[in-house]
CSV table of C-alpha atoms in Angstrom, one decimal:
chain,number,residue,atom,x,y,z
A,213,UNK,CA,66.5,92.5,140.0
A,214,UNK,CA,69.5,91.4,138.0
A,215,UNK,CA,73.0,93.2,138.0
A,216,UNK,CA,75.8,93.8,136.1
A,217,UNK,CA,79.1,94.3,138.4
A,218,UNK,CA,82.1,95.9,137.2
A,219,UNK,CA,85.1,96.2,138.8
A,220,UNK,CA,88.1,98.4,137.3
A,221,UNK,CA,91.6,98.2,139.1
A,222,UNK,CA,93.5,101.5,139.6
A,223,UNK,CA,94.1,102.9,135.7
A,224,UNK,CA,97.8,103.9,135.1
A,225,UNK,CA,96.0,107.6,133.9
A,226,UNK,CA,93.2,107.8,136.6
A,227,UNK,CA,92.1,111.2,135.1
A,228,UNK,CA,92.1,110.2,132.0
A,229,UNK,CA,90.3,107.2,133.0
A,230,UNK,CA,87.2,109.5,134.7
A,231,UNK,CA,87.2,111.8,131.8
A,232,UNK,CA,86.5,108.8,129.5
A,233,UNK,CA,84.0,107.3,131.8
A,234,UNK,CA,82.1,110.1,132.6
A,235,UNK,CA,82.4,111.4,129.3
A,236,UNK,CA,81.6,108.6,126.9
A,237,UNK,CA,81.4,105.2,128.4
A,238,UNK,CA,78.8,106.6,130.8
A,239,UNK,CA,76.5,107.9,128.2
A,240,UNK,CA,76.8,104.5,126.3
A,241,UNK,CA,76.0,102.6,129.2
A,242,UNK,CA,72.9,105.1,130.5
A,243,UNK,CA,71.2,104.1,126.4
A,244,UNK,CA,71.1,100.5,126.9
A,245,UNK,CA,67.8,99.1,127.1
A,246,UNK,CA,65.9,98.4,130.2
A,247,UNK,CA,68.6,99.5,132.4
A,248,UNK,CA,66.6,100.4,135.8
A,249,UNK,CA,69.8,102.3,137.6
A,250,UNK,CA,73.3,103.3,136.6
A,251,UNK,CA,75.3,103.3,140.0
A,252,UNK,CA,79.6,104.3,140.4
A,253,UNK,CA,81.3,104.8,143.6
A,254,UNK,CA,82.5,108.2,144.5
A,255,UNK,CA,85.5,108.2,146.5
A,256,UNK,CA,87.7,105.6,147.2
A,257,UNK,CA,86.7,101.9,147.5
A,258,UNK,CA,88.6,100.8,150.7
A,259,UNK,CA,88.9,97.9,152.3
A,260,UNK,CA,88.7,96.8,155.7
A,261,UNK,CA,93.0,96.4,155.2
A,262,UNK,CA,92.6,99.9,153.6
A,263,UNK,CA,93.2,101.2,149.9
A,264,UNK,CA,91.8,97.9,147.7
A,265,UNK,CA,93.0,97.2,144.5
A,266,UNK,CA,89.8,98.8,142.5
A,267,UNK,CA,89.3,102.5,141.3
A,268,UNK,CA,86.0,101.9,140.2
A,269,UNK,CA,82.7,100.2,141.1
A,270,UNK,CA,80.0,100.4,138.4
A,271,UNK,CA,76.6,98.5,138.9
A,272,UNK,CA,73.8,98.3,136.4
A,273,UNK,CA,70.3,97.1,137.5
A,274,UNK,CA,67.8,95.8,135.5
A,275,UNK,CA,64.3,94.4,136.3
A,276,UNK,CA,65.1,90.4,136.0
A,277,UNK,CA,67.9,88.4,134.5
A,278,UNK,CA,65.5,87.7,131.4
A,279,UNK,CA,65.7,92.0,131.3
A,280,UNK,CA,69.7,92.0,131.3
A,281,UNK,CA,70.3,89.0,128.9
A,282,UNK,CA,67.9,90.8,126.4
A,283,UNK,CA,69.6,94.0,127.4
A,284,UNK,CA,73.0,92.4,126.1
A,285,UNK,CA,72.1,91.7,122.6
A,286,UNK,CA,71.6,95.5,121.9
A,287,UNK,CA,73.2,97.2,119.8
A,288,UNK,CA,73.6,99.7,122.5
A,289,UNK,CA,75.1,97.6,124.8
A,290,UNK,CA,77.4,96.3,122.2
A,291,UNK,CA,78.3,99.8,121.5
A,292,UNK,CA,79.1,100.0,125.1
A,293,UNK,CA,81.0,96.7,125.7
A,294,UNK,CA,83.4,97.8,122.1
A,295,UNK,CA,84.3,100.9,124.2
A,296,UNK,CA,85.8,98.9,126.7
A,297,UNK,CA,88.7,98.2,124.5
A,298,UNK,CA,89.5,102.4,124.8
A,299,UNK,CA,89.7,102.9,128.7
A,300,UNK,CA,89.2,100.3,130.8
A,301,UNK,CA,92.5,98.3,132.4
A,302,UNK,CA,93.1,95.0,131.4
A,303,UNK,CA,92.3,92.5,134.4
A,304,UNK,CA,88.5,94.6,134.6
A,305,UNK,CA,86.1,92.5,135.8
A,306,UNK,CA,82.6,91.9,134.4
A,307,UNK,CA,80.0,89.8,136.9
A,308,UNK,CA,76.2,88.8,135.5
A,309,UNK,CA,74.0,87.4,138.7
A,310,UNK,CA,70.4,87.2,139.1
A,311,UNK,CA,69.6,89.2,143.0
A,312,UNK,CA,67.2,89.2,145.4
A,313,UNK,CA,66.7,90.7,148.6
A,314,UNK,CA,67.2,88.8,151.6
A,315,UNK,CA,66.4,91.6,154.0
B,270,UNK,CA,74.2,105.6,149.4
B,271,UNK,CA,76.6,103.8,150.1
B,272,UNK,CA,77.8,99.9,150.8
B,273,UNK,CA,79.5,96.7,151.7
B,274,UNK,CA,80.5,94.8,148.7
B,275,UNK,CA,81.4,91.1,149.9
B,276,UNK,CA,82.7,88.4,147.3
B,277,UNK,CA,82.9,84.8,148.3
B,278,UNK,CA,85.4,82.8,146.6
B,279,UNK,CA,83.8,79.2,145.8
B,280,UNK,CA,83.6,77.2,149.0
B,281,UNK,CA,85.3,73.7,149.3
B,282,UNK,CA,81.6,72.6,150.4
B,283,UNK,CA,78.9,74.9,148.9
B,284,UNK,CA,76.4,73.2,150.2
B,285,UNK,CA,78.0,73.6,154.1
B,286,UNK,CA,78.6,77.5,153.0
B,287,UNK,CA,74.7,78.0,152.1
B,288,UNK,CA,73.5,76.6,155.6
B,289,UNK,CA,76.1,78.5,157.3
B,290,UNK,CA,75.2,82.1,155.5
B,291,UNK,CA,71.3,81.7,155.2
B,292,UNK,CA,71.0,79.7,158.7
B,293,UNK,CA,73.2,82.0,160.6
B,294,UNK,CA,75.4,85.1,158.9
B,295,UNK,CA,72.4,86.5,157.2
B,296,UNK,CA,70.5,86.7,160.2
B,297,UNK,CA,73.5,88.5,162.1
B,298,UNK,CA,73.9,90.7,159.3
B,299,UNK,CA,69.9,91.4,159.4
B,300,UNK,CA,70.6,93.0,162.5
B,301,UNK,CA,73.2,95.7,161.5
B,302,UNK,CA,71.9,98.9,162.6
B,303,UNK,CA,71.2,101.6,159.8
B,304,UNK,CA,71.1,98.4,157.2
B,305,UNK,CA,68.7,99.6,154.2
B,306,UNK,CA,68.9,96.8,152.1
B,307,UNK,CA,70.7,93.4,152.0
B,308,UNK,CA,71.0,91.7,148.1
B,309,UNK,CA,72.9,88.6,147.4
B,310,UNK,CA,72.8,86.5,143.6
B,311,UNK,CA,70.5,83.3,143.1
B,312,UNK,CA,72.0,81.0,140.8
B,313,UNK,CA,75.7,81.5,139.4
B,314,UNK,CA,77.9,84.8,139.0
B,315,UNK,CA,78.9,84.4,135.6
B,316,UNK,CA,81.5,86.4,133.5
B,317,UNK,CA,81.0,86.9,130.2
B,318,UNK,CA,83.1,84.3,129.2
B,319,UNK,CA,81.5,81.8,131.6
B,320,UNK,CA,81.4,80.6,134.8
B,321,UNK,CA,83.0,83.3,138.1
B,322,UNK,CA,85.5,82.8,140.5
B,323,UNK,CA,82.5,83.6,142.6
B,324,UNK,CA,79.8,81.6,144.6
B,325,UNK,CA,78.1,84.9,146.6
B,326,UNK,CA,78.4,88.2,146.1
B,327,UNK,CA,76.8,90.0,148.7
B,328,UNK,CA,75.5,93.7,149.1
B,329,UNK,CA,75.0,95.9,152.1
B,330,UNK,CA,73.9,99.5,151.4
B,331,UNK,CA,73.6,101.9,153.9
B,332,UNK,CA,71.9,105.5,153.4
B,333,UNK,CA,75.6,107.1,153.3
B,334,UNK,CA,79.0,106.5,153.8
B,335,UNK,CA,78.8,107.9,157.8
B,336,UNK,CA,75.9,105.5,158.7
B,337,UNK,CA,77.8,102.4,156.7
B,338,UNK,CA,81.4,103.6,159.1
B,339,UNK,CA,78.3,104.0,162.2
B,340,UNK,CA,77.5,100.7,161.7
B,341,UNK,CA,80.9,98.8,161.6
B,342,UNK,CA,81.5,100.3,165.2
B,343,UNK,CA,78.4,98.2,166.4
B,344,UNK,CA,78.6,95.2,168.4
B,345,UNK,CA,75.9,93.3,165.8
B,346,UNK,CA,78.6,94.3,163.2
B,347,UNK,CA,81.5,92.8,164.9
B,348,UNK,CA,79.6,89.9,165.4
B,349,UNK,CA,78.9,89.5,161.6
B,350,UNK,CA,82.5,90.0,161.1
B,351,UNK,CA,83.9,87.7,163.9
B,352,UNK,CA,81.5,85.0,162.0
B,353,UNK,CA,83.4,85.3,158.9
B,354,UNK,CA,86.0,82.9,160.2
B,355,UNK,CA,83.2,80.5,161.2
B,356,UNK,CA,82.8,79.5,156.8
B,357,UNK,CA,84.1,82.2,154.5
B,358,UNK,CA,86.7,81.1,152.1
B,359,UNK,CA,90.5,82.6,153.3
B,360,UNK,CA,90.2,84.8,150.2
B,361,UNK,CA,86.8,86.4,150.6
B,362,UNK,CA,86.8,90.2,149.7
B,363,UNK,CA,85.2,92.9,151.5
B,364,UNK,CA,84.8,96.2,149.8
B,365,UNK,CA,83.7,99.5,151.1
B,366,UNK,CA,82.6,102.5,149.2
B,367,UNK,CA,80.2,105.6,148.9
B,368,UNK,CA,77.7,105.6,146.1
B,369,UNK,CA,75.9,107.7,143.8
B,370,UNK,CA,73.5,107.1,141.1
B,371,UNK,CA,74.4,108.2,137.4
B,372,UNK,CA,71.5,106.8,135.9
């Protein structure tokens, strides 16, 4: 498996925010080739030291690093990165790793 | 689902942090009670403008948020934790959340 990781701090308009994620960015993200799941926190993302400096936690799986790479030259993930640019906080965070399991 | 999201800052010594979290925290955190699955990245976390402030992001997912608080309370969780100090970096970030799929 391969993952995108996404972290968003606390949006000065959380409710705006979720109606543009869930609303639009969501449905961008769920067309973008070979994505295997789609996975946001619900709730609050604590911290052992309590409240943490992120409102949202987004995690995209795909098959194998080759998968994602491939998956980032679509248009539909273009689509989804431009709309970035209409919601998401400044200092997001975007990671790209290769995963296994070490279970 | 839910999980532990651990991000390791890049280690004075990488090479000292690899022996230390495959030879001896992974197998503590093996034995978390209620663990489902245990992921961490092979090869670098990159951004999309290039390299992370990242050497290991690790995951911990739990069936739900009350196992994941279930399991903290253990002792083989404490002693994960307690090993922390052992070779994370001072600025290592633990993250807890519930999860849901939007796929």
């Amino acid at each position: 498996m391969a993952q995108i990781l996404v972290l968003y701090p606390h949006p000065t308009d959380p409710e705006a925010f979720d109606k543009h994620y869930f609303g639009v960015h969501a449905d961008l993200t769920r067309k973008i080739p070979g994505l295997r799941s789609f996975v946001v926190n619900q709730g609050a993302v604590s911290t052992p030291q309590g409240e943490g400096p992120y409102h949202l936690v987004a995690q995209l799986n795909f098959d194998s690093i080759e998968a994602l790479h491939q998956a980032l030259e679509s248009p539909e993930s273009q689509a989804a990165v431009a709309d970035l640019a209409n919601f998401a906080p400044e200092d997001t965070q975007v990671f790209i790793f290769d995963n296994h399991d070490v279970m």
